[in-house]
Protein backbone atom coordinates (compact mmCIF):
# COMPACT_ATOMS: atom_id res chain seq x y z
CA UNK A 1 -25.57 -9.95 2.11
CA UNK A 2 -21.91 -8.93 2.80
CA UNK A 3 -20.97 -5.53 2.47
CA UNK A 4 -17.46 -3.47 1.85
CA UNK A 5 -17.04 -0.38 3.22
CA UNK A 6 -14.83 2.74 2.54
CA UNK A 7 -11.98 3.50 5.07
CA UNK A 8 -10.90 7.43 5.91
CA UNK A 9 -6.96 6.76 4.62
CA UNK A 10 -5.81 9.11 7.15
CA UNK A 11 -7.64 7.83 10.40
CA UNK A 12 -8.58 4.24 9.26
CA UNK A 13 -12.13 4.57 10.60
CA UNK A 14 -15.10 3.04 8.43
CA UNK A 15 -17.24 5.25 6.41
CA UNK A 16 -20.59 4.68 5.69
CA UNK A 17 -22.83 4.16 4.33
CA UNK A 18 -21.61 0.25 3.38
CA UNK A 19 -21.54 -0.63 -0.32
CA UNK A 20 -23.05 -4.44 -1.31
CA UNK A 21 -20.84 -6.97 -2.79
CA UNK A 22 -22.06 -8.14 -6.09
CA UNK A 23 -22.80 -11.96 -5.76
CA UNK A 24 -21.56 -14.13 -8.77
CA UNK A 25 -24.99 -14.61 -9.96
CA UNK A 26 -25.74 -11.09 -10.26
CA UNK A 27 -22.42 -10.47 -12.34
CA UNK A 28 -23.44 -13.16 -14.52
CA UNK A 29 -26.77 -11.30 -15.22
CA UNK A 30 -25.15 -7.54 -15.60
CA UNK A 31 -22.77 -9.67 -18.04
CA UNK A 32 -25.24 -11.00 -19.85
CA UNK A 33 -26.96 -7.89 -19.90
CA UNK A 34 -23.50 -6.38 -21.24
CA UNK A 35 -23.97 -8.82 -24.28
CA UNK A 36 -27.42 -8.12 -25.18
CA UNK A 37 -26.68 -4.46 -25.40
CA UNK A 38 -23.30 -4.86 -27.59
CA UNK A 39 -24.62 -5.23 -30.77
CA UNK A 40 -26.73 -1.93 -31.24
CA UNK A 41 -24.15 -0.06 -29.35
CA UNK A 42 -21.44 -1.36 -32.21
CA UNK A 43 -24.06 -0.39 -34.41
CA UNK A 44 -24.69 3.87 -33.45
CA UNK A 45 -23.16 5.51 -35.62
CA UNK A 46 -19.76 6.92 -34.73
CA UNK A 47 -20.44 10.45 -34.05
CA UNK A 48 -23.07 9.12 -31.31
CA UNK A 49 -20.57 7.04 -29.87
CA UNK A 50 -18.04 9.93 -29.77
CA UNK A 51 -20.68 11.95 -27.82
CA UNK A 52 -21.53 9.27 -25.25
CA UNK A 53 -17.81 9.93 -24.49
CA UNK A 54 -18.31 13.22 -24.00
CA UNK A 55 -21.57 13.17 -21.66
CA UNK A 56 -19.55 11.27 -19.50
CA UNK A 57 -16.43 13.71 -19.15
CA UNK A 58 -19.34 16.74 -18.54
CA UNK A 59 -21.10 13.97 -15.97
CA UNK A 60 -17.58 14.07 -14.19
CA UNK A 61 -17.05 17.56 -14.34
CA UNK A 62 -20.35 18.41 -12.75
CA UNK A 63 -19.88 16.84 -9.43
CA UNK A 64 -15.71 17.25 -8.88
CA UNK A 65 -16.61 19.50 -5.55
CA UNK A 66 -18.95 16.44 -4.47
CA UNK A 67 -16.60 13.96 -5.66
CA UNK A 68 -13.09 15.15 -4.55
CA UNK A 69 -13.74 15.50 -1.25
CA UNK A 70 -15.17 11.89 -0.95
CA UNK A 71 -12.30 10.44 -2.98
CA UNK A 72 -9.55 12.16 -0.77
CA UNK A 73 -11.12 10.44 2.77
CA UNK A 74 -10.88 6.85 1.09
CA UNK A 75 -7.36 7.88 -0.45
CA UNK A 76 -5.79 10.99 1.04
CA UNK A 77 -4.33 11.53 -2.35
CA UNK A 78 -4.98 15.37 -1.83
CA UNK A 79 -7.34 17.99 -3.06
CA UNK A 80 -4.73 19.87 -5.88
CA UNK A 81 -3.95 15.58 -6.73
CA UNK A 82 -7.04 14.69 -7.16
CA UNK A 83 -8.00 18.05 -9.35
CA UNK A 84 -5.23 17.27 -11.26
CA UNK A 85 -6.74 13.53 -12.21
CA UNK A 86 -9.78 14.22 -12.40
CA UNK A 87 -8.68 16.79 -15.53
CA UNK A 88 -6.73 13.93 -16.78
CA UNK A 89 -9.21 11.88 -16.66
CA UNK A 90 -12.39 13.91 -18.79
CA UNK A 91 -9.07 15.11 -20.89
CA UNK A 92 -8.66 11.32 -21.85
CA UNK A 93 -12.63 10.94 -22.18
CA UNK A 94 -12.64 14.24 -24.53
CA UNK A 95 -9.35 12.98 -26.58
CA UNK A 96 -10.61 9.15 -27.74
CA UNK A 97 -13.98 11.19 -28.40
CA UNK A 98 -11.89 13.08 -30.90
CA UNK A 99 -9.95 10.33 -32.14
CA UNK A 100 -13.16 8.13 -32.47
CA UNK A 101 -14.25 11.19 -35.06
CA UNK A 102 -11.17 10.73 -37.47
CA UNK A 103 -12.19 8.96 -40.80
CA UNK A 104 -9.48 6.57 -40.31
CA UNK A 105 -10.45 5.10 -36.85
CA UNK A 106 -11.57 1.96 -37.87
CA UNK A 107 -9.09 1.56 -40.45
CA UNK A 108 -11.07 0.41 -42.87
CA UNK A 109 -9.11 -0.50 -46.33
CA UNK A 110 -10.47 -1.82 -49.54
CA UNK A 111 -8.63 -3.99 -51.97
CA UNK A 112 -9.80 -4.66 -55.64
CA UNK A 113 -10.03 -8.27 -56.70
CA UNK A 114 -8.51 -9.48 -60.75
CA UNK A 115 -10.78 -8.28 -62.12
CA UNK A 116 -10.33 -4.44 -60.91
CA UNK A 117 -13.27 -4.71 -58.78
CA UNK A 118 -13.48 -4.28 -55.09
CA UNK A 119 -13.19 -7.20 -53.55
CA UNK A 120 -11.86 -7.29 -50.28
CA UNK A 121 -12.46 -4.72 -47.34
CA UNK A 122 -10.71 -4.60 -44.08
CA UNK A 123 -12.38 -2.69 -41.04
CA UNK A 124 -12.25 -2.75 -36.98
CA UNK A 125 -15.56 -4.43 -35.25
CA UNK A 126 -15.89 -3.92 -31.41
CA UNK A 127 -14.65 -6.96 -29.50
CA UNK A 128 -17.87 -7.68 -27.31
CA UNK A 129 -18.46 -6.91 -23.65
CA UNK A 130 -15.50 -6.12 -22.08
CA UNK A 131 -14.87 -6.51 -18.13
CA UNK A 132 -12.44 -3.64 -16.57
CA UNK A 133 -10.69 -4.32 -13.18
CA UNK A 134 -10.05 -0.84 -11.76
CA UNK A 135 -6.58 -0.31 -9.95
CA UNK A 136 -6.42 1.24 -6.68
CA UNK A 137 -3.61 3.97 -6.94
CA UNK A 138 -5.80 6.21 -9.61
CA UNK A 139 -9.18 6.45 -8.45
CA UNK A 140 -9.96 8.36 -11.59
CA UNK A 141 -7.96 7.83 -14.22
CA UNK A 142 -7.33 4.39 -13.95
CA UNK A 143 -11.00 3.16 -12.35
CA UNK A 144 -14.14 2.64 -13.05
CA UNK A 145 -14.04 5.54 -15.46
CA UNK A 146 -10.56 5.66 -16.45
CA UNK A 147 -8.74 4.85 -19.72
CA UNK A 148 -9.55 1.29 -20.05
CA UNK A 149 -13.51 1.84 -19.30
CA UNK A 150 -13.03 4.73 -21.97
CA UNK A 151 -10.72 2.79 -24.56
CA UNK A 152 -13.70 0.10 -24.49
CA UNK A 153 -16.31 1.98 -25.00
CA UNK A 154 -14.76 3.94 -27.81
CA UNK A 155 -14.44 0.65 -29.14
CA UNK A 156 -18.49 0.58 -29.20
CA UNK A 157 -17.48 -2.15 -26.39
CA UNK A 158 -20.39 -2.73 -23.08
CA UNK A 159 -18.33 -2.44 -20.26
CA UNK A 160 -17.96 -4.38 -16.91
CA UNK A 161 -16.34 -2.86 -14.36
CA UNK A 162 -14.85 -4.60 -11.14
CA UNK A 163 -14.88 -2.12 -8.38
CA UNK A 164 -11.22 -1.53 -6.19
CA UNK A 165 -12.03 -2.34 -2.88
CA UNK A 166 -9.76 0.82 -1.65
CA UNK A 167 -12.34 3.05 -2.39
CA UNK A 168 -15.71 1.91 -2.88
CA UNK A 169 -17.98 5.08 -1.98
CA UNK A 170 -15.96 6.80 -5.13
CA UNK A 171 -16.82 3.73 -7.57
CA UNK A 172 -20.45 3.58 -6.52
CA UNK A 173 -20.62 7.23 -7.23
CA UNK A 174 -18.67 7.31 -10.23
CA UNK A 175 -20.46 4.36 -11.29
CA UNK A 176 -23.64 6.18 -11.14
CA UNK A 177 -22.45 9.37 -12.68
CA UNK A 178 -21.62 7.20 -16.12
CA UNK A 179 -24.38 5.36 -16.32
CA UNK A 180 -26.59 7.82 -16.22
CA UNK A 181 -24.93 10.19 -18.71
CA UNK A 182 -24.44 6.61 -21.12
CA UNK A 183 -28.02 6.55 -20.45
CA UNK A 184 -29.10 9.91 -21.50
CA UNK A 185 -26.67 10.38 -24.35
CA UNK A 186 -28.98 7.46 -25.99
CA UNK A 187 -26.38 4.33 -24.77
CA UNK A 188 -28.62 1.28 -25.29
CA UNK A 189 -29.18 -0.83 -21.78
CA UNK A 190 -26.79 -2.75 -20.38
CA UNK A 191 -23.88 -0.66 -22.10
CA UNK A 192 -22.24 -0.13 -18.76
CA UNK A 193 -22.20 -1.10 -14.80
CA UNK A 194 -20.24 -1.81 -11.54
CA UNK A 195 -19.88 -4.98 -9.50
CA UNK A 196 -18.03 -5.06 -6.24
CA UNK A 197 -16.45 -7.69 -4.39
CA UNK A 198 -13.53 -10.20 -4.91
CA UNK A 199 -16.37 -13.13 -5.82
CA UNK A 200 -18.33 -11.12 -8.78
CA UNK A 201 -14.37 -10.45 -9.82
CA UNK A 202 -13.59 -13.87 -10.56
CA UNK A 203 -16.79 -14.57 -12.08
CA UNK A 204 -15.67 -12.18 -14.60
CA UNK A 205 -13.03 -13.73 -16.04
CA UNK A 206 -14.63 -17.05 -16.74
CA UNK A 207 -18.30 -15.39 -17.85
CA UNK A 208 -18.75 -16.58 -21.75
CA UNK A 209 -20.39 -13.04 -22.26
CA UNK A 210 -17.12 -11.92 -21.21
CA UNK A 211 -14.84 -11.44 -24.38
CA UNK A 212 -11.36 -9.39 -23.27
CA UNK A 213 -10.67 -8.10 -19.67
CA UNK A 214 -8.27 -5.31 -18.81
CA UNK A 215 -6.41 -5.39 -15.22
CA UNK A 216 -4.20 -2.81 -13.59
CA UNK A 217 -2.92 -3.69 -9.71
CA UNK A 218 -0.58 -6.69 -8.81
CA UNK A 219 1.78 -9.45 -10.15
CA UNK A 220 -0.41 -11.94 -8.34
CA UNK A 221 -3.37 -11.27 -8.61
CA UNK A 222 -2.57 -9.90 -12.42
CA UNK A 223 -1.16 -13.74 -12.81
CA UNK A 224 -4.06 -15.43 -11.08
CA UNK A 225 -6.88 -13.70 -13.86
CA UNK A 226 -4.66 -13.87 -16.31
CA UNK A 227 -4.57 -17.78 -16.47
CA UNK A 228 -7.81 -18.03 -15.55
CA UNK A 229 -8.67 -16.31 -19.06
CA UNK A 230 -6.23 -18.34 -21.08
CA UNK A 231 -7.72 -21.61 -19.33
CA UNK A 232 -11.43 -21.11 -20.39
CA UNK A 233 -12.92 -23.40 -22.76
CA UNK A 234 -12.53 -19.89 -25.03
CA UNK A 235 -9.55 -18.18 -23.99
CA UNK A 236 -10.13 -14.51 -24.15
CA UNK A 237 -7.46 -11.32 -24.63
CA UNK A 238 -6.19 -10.36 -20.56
CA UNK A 239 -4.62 -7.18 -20.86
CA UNK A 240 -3.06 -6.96 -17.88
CA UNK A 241 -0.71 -4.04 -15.75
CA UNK A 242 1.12 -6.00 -12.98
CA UNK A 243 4.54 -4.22 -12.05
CA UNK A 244 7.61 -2.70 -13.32
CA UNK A 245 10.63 -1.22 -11.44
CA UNK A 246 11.22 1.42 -14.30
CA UNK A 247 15.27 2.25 -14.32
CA UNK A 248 17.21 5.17 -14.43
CA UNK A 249 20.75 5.06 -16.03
CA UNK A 250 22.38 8.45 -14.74
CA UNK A 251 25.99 8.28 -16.79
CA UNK A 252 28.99 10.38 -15.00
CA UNK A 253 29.23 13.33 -17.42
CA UNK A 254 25.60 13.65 -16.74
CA UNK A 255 26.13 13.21 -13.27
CA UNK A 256 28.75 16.06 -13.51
CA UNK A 257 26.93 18.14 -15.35
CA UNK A 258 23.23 18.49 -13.59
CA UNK A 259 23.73 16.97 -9.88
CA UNK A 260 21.53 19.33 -8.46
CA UNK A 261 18.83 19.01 -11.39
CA UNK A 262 19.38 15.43 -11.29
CA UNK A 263 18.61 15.24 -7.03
CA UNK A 264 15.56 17.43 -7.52
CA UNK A 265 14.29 15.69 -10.20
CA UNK A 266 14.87 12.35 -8.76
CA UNK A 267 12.80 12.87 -5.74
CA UNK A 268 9.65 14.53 -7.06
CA UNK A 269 9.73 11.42 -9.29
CA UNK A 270 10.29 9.00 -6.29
CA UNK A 271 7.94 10.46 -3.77
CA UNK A 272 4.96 11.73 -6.43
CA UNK A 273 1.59 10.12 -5.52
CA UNK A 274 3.19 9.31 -2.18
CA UNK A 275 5.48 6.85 -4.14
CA UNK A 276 2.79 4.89 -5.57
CA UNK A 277 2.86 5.38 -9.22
CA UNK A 278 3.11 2.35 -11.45
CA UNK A 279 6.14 4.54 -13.57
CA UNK A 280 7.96 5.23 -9.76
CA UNK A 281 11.56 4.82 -10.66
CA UNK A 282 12.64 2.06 -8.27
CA UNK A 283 16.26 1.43 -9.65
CA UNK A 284 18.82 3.95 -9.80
CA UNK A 285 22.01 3.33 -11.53
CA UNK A 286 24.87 5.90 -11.05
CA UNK A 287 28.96 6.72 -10.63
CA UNK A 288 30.29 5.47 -7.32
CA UNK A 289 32.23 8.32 -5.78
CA UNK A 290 30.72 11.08 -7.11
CA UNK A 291 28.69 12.03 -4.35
CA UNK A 292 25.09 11.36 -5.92
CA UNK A 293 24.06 8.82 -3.21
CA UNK A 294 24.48 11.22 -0.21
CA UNK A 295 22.88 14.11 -2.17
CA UNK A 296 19.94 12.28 -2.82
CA UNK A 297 19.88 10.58 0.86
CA UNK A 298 19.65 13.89 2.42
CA UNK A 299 16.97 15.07 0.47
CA UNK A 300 14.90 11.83 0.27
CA UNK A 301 15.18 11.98 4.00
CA UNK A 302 13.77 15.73 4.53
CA UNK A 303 10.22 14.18 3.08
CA UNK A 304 8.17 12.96 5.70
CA UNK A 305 5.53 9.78 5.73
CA UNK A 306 2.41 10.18 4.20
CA UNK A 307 -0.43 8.40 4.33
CA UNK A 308 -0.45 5.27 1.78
CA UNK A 309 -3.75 4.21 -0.03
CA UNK A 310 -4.80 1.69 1.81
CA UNK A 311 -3.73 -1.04 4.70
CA UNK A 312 -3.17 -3.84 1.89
CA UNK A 313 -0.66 -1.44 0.24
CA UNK A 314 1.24 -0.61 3.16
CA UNK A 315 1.26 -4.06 4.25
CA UNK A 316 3.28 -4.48 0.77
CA UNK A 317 5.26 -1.54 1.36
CA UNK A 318 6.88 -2.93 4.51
CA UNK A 319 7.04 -6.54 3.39
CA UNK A 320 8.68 -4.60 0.04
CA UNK A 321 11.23 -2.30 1.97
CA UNK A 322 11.96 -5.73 4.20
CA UNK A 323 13.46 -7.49 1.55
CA UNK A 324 15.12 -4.97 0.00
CA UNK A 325 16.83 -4.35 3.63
CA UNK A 326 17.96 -7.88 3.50
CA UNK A 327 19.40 -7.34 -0.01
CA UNK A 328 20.95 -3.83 0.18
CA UNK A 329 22.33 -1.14 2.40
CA UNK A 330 19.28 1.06 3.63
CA UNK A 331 20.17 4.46 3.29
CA UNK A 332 16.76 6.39 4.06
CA UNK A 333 14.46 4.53 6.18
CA UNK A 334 11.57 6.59 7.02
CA UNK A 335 8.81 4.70 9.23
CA UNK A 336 6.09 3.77 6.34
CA UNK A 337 8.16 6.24 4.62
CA UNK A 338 10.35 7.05 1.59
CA UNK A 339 12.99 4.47 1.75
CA UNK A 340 16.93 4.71 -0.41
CA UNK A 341 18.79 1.26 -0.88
CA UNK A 342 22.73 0.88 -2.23
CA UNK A 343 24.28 -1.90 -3.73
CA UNK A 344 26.41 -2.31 -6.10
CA UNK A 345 26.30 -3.60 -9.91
CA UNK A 346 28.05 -6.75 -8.93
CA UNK A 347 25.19 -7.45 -5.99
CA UNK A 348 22.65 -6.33 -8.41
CA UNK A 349 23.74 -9.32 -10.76
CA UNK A 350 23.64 -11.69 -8.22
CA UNK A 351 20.72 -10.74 -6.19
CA UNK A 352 17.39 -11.21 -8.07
CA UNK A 353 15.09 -9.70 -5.68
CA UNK A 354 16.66 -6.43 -6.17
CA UNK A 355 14.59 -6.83 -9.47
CA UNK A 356 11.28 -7.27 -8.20
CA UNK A 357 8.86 -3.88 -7.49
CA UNK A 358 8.03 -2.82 -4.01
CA UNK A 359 5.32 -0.91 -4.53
CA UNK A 360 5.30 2.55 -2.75
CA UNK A 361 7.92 5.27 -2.05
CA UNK A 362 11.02 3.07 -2.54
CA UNK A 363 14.54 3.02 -4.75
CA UNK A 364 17.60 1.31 -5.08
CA UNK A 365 21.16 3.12 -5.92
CA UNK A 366 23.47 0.76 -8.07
CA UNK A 367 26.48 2.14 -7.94
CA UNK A 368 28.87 1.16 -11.13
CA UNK A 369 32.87 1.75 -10.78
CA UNK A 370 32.80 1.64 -14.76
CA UNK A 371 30.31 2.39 -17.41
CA UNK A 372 31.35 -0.69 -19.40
CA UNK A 373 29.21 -2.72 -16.66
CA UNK A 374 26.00 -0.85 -17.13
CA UNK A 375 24.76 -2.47 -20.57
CA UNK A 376 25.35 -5.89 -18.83
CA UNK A 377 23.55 -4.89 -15.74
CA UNK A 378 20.46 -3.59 -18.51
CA UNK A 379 20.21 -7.18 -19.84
CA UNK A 380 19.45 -8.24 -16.30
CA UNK A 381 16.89 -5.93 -16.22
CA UNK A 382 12.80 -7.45 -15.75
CA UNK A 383 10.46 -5.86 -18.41
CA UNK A 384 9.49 -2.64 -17.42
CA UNK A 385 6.67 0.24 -18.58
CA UNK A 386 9.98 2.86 -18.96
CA UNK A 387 13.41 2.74 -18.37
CA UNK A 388 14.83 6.59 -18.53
CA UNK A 389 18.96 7.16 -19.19
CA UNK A 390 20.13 10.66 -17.89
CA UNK A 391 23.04 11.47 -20.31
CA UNK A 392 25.44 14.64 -22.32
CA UNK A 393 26.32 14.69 -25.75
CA UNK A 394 30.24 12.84 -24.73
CA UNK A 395 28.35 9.37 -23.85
CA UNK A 396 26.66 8.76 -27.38
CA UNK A 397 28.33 5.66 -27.64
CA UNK A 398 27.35 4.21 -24.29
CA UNK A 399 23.99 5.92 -24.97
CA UNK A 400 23.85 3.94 -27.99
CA UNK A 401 24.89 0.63 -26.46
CA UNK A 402 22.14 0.75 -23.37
CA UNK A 403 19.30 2.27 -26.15
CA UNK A 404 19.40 -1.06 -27.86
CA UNK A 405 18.87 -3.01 -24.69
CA UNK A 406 16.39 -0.79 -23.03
CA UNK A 407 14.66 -0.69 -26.08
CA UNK A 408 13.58 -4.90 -25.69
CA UNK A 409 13.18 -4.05 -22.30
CA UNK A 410 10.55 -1.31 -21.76
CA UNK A 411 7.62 0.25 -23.49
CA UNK A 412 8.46 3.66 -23.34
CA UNK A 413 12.30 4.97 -23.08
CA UNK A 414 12.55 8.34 -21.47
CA UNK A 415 15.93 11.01 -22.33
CA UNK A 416 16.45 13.30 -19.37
CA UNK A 417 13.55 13.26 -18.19
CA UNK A 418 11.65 11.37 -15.54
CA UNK A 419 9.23 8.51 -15.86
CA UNK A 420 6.34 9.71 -13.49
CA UNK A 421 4.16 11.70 -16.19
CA UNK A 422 2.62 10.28 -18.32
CA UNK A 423 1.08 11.97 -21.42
CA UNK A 424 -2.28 11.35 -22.93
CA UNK A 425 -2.13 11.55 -26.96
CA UNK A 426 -1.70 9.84 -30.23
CA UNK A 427 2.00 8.85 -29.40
CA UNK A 428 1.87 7.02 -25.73
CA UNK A 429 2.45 3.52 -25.34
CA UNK A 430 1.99 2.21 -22.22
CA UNK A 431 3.27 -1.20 -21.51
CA UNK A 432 5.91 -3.19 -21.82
CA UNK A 433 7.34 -6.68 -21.61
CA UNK A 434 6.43 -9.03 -18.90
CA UNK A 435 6.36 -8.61 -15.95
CA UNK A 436 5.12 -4.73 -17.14
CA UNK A 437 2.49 -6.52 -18.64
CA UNK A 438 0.70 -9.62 -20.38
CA UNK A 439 0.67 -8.15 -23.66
CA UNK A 440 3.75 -5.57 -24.91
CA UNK A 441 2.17 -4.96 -28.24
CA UNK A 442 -0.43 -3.02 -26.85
CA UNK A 443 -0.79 0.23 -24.69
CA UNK A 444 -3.36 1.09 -21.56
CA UNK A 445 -2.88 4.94 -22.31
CA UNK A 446 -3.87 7.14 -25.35
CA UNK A 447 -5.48 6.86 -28.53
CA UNK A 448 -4.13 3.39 -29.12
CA UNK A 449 -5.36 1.84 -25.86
CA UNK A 450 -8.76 1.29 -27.94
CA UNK A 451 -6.95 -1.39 -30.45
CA UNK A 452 -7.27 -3.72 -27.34
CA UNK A 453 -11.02 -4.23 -27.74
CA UNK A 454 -11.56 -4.32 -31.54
CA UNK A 455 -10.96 -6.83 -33.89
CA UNK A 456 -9.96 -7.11 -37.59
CA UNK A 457 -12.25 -8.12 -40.20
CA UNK A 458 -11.83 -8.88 -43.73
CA UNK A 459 -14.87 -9.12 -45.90
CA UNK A 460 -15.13 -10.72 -49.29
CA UNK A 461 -16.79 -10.28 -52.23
CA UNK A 462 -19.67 -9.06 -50.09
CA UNK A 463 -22.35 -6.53 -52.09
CA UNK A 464 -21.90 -3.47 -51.32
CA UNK A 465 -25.20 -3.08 -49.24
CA UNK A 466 -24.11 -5.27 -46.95
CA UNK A 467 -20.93 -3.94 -45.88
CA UNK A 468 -21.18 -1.62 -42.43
CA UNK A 469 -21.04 2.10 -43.07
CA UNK A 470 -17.65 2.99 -42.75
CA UNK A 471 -16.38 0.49 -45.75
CA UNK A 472 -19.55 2.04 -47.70
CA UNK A 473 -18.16 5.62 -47.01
């Protein structure tokens, strides 16, 4: 039996004790166990599944002063960090338990037929098992009981989750928190459970229980699962996070107007979660001349090297920041550090890489001589989850102009504002166009995450006993 083990972030020694890997054949069973279970969890009735939601948010909030401290040795996120996603985390589990309560949450719709009776009725059914991969940078909010674990089971979905390897001691223990409050909130068998290691990971994607998988973490391996789901003999829906270099536009009145605001505000955003936020803002645009770039050198370089997740991350980081040195002018260069790069808009058009995400506390300045070149320089833009355009009442015209590019470009377009928080409600989309994502239509975050695991059905001239409850109602 192989095992993974947790590592301290700070020190790098092993913790015990070691956590299993799953082998391929026991994935298959916990997936076929997943399918068994799915259809008399799509059949509780709403309010039930609302409250399994709920029993796991209290399961959470029962052990945070076990569970922080554990998380915080395998990710030296931080104790006030960690509070803070943890919160976000049962807040999430407590909001799609609301949302699943709303009388319109399946959408059902009825249509009469010629001859004015009701013919045809429209709701949402839950997709089937669903298999989560849990991302390493949010060990809560984005893992094994994050939003795509609670999405799918709002859904009335069984749920598979892959383990991160960066911190295994806080999946098993999460793991074992929600399935014992699925199980005692009256979740039929099978509804939920963790498998760890890269082999029960790819044996996933191709299970035929398996019917949509959800991925947050990198372009490659994104890619790599991603086809591998398309090429089954029944392609399923990948919904996959992969990486997004999330501009900033910063225009010269605004520049003028709110320097100070503008340096602040920039490096909170850059250097939040140690850098490693899939919303980090890793391109800068702004006026040559005006003084922005040594502003926000000198501060940048004030914040000292922290710890990164894990030793495949910072691996990344410097293979990231080693690139960009080849491709730009390194302004801050902090060992495993916050790192500043400055081109300009004319080596931004011609240097591709300067495109691509490096992952961790990193940003590029593009410095423009003229606004004109800025909506040219958006077209060149990769998809991204946000792109975020700093501007004053005088620059509505160029606002207009780079709103109708950024628009085809990102998911969310912030006004500002910076990119790095992300809010939890009715409105958020999450996502964006590829390389962002695999699928821009839909959103990892808020109440419409859970459209990703249900499916539209029409029935027809059915009777009226035989319709499910909520086209009865």
């Amino acid at each position: 039996m192989t095992n993974l083990y947790g590592i301290d972030a700070r020190s790098g020694e092993r913790l015990e004790p070691p956590v299993p890997e799953t082998t391929p054949e026991e994935a298959g069973q916990r997936c076929a166990a997943a399918d068994r279970a799915a259809p008399a969890l799509a059949a509780l009735p709403l309010g039930a599944r609302a409250w399994m939601l709920e029993a796991v948010a209290a399961g959470l909030d029962a052990v945070a002063d076990e569970l922080i401290p554990l998380t915080d040795t395998e990710t030296a996120l931080g104790r006030a960090t960690l509070e803070a996603e943890l919160a976000r985390t049962t807040d999430q589990l407590h909001l799609l338990a609301k949302e699943v309560r709303r009388p319109d949450f399946l959408g059902g719709r009825t249509e009469t037929g010629p001859d004015g009776t009701p013919s045809f009725h429209r709701t949402l059914l839950p997709v089937g098992p669903v298999a989560v991969y849990a991302a390493s940078n949010f060990p809560y909010a984005l893992a094994v009981a994050g939003s795509d674990t609670a999405a799918a089971l709002a859904a009335g979905c069984p749920v598979v989750v892959k383990a991160h390897p960066g911190h295994p001691l806080t999946s098993r223990r999460i793991g074992d928190i929600v399935t014992a409050a699925l199980r005692d909130a009256g979740a039929p068998d099978g509804t939920f459970c963790v498998v760890h290691g890269m082999a029960a990971g790819q044996a996933l994607i191709t299970d035929p229980h398996i019917k949509a998988a959800s991925f947050t973490g990198s372009q490659g391996g994104g890619r790599a699962l991603f086809d591998a789901a398309a090429s089954r003999p029944d392609p399923i829906p990948f919904y996959g996070e992969l990486g997004s270099v999330n501009p900033v536009f910063i225009t010269r009145a605004a520049a003028s107007a709110r320097r100070a605001e503008i340096v602040s505000g920039f490096v909170t955003a850059a250097t939040r979660y140690v850098g490693q936020l899939c919303t980090n803002p890793g391109l800068l645009f702004l006026p040559a001349g005006h003084g922005l770039e040594d502003a926000l050198a000198t501060e940048l370089s004030s914040i000292p090297a922290a710890p990164l997740l894990n030793q495949r991350i910072l691996e990344g980081f410097r293979q990231g920041t080693q690139r960009l040195t080849e491709a730009a002018e390194p302004l801050v260069a902090t060992a495993d550090g916050p790192h500043l790069f400055r081109t300009t808009v004319k080596d931004f058009l011609e240097r591709p890489e300067l495109t691509e995400e490096c992952f961790g506390p990193a940003t590029v300045l593009v410095a423009y001589d003229d606004e004109a070149e800025l909506p040219a320089a958006a077209r060149r833009l990769p998809g991204s989850l946000t792109a975020t355009l700093h501007a004053e009442p005088s620059d509505a015209g160029l606002a207009g102009q780079l709103l109708a590019v950024l628009t085809r470009k990102a998911g969310r377009v912030v006004w500002n504002g910076w990119p790095t928080g992300v809010a939890v409600n009715r409105t958020m989309h999450h996502g964006g166009p590829w390389p962002a994502t695999t699928a821009a239509a839909y959103t990892s975050i808020g109440t419409e995450s859970v459209r990703r695991f249900q499916v539209p059905v029409t029935f027809q001239g059915l009777p009226e006993e035989l319709l499910p409850a909520v086209l009865k109602a």
